[in-house]
Short mmCIF file of C-alpha atoms in Angstrom, two decimals:
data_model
loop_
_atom_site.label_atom_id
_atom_site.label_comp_id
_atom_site.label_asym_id
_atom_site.label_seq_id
_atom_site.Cartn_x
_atom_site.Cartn_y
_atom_site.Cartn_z
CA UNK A 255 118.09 127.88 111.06
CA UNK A 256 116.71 129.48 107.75
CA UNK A 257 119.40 127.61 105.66
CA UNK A 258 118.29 124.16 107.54
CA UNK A 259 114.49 125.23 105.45
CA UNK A 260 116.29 125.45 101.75
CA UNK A 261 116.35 122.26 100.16
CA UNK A 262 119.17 120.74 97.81
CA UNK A 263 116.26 120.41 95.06
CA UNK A 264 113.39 121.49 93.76
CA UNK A 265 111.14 119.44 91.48
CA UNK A 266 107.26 119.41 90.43
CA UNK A 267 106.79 116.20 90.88
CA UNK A 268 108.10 112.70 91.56
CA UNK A 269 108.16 111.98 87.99
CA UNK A 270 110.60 114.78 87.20
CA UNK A 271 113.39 113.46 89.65
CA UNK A 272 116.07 112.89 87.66
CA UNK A 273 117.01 109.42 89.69
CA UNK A 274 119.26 108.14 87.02
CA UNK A 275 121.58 111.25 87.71
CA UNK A 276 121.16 110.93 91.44
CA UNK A 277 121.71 106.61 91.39
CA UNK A 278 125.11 107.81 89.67
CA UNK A 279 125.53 110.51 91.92
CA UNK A 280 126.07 107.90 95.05
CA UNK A 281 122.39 107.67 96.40
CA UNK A 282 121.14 104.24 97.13
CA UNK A 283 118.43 104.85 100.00
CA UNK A 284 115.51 107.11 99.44
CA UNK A 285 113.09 108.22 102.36
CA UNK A 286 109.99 109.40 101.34
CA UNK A 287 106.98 111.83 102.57
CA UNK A 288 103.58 109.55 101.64
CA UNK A 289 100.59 112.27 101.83
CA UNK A 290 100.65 114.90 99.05
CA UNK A 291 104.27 113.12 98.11
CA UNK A 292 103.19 110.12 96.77
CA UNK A 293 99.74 110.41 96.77
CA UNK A 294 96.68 112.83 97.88
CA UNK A 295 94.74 112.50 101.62
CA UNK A 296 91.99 110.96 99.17
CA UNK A 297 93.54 107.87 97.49
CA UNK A 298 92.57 104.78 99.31
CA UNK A 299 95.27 102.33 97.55
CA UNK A 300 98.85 103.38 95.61
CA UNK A 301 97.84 104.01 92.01
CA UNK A 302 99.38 102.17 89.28
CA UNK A 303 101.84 104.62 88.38
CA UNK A 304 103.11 104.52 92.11
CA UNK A 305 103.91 100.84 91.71
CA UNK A 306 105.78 102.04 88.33
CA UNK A 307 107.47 104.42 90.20
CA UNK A 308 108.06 102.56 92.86
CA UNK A 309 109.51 99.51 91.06
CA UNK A 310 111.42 101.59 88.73
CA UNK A 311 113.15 102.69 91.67
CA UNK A 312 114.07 99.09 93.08
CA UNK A 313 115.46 97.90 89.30
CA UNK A 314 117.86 100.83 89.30
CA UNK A 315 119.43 99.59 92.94
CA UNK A 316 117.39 101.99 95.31
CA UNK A 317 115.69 101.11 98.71
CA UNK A 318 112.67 102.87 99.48
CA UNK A 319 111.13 103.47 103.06
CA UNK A 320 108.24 105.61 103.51
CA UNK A 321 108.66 108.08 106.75
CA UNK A 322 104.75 109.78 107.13
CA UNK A 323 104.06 111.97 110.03
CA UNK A 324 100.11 110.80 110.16
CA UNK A 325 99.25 108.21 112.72
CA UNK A 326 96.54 106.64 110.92
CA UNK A 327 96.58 102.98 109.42
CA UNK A 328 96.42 104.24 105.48
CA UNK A 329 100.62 104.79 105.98
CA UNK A 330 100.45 101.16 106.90
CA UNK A 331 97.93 100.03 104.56
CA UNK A 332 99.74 102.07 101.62
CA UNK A 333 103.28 100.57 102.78
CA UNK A 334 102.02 97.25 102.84
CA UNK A 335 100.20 97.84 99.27
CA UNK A 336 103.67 98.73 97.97
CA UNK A 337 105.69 96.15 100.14
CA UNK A 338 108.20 98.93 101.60
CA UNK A 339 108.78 99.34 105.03
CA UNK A 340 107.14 102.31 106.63
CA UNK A 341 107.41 104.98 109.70
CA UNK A 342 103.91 106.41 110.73
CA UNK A 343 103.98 109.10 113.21
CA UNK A 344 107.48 110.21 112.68
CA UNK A 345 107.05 113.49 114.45
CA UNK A 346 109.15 115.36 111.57
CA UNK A 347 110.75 117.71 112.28
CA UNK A 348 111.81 115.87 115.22
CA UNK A 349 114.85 113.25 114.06
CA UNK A 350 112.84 110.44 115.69
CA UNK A 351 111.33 108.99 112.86
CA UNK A 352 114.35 109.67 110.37
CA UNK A 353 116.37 107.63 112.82
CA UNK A 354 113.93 105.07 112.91
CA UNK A 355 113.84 104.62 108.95
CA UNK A 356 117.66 104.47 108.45
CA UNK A 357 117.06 101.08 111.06
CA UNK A 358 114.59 99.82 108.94
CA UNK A 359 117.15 99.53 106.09
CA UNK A 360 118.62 96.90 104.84
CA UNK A 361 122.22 98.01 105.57
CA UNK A 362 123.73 100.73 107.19
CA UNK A 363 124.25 103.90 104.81
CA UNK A 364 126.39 106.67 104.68
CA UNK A 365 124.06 109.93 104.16
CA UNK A 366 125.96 110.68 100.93
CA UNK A 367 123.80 107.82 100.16
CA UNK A 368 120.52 109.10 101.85
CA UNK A 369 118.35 111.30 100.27
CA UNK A 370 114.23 112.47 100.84
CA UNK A 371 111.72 113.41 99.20
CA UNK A 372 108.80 115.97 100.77
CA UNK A 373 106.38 118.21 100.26
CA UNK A 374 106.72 120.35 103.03
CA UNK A 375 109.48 123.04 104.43
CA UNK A 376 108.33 122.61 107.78
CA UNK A 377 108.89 119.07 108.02
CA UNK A 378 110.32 117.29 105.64
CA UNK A 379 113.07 119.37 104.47
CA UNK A 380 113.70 120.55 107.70
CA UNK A 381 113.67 117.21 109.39
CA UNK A 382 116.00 115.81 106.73
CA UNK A 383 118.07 118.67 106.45
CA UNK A 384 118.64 118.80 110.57
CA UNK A 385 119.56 114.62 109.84
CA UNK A 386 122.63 115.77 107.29
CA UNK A 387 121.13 114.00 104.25
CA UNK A 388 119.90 115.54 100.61
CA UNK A 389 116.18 116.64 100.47
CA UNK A 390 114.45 116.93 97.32
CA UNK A 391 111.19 119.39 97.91
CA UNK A 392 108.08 118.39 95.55
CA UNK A 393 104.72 120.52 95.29
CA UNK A 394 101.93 119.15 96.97
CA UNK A 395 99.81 117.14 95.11
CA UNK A 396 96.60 118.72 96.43
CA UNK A 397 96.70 121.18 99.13
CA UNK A 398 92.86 121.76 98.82
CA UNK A 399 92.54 117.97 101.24
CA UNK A 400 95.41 118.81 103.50
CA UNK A 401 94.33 118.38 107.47
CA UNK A 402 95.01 120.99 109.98
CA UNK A 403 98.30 120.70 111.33
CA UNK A 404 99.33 120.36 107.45
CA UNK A 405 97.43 123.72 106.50
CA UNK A 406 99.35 125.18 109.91
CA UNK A 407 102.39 124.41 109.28
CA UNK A 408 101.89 126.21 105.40
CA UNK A 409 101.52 129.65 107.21
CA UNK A 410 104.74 128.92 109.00
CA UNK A 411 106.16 127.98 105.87
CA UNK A 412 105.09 131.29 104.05
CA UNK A 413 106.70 133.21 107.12
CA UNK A 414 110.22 131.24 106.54
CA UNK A 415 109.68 131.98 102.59
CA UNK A 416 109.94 135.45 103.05
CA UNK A 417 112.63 135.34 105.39
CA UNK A 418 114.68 133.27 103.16
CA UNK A 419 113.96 135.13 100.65
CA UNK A 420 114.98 138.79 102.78
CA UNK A 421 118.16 137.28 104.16
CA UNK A 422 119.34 134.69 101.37
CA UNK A 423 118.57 135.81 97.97
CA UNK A 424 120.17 134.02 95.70
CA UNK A 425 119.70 130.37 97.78
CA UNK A 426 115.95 131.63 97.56
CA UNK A 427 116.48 132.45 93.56
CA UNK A 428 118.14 129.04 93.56
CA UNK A 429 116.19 126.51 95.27
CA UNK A 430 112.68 127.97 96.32
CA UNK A 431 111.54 129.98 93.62
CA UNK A 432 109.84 127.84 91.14
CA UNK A 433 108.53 126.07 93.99
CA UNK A 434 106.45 129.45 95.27
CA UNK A 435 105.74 129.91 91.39
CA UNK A 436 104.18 126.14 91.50
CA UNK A 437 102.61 125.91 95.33
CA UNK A 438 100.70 129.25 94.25
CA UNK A 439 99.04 127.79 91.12
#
């Protein structure tokens, strides 16, 4: 189970995703975490460096569907802001919502061709490592606004850290340790 919490990759942000590398690399559909992903709990509309993002994506050749675990309307409102389909309430870790993105797509793709992007161990990389595709872990953007089950599942996370860390040294030297240099700043 550990190994399912190690992600492929690490990265600050969404900005230093090298997705030229990964568009050559095979990947063609991305699923992506919305709060503290692609924007803080306190943005009320995508900023305009999300629709750069966001359309720098679709010019290269990649589809984009957001998967959120909140239930509120802002994963809607945000989706529909961006014009990408969306998943609220995807109950990740559970493979419900995953499952439910990859039928939202366009086409049907291999998950050579899948990868997602998250800020979270607990459910995001988890989630998408449990589905068989390539996670890419992000820091949060701001953990200060993050709601309780969020905050929760951070504990948890700190836990797995340290038994990851214990038990696989060198995947922890590998993949996780700028991020607990970063999500400690």
């Amino acid at each position: 189970m550990l190994k399912k919490l190690i992600p492929n990759d690490y990265y600050k942000t969404i900005d230093d995703i090298p997705y030229n590398k990964l568009y050559a690399d095979g990947f063609r559909l991305i699923l992506t975490d919305l709060d503290n992903t692609l924007i803080s709990y306190l943005e009320k509309e995508p900023t305009d460096k999300l629709y750069i993002w966001k359309n720098m994506l679709e010019s290269m050749g990649f589809e984009i569907i957001i998967v959120s675990n909140s239930r509120k309307d802002r994963v809607e409102h945000f989706a529909n802001l961006l014009n990408l389909p969306f998943v609220k309430f995807a109950k990740k870790p559970l493979l419900f919502g995953m499952k439910k993105a990859l039928k939202l797509a366009s086409k049907e793709y291999k998950k050579e061709e899948i990868l997602e992007i998250g800020d979270q161990l607990m459910t995001d990389v988890f989630a998408s490592r449990r589905l068989g595709v390539h996670t890419i872990l992000v820091k949060a953007i701001d953990k200060k606004t993050e709601i309780l089950p969020t905050k929760i599942n951070r504990k948890l996370e700190h836990f797995f850290l340290t038994q990851i860390e214990r038990r696989h040294p060198r995947l922890y030297q590998q993949k996780l340790d700028q991020y607990v240099v970063d999500k400690n700043e």
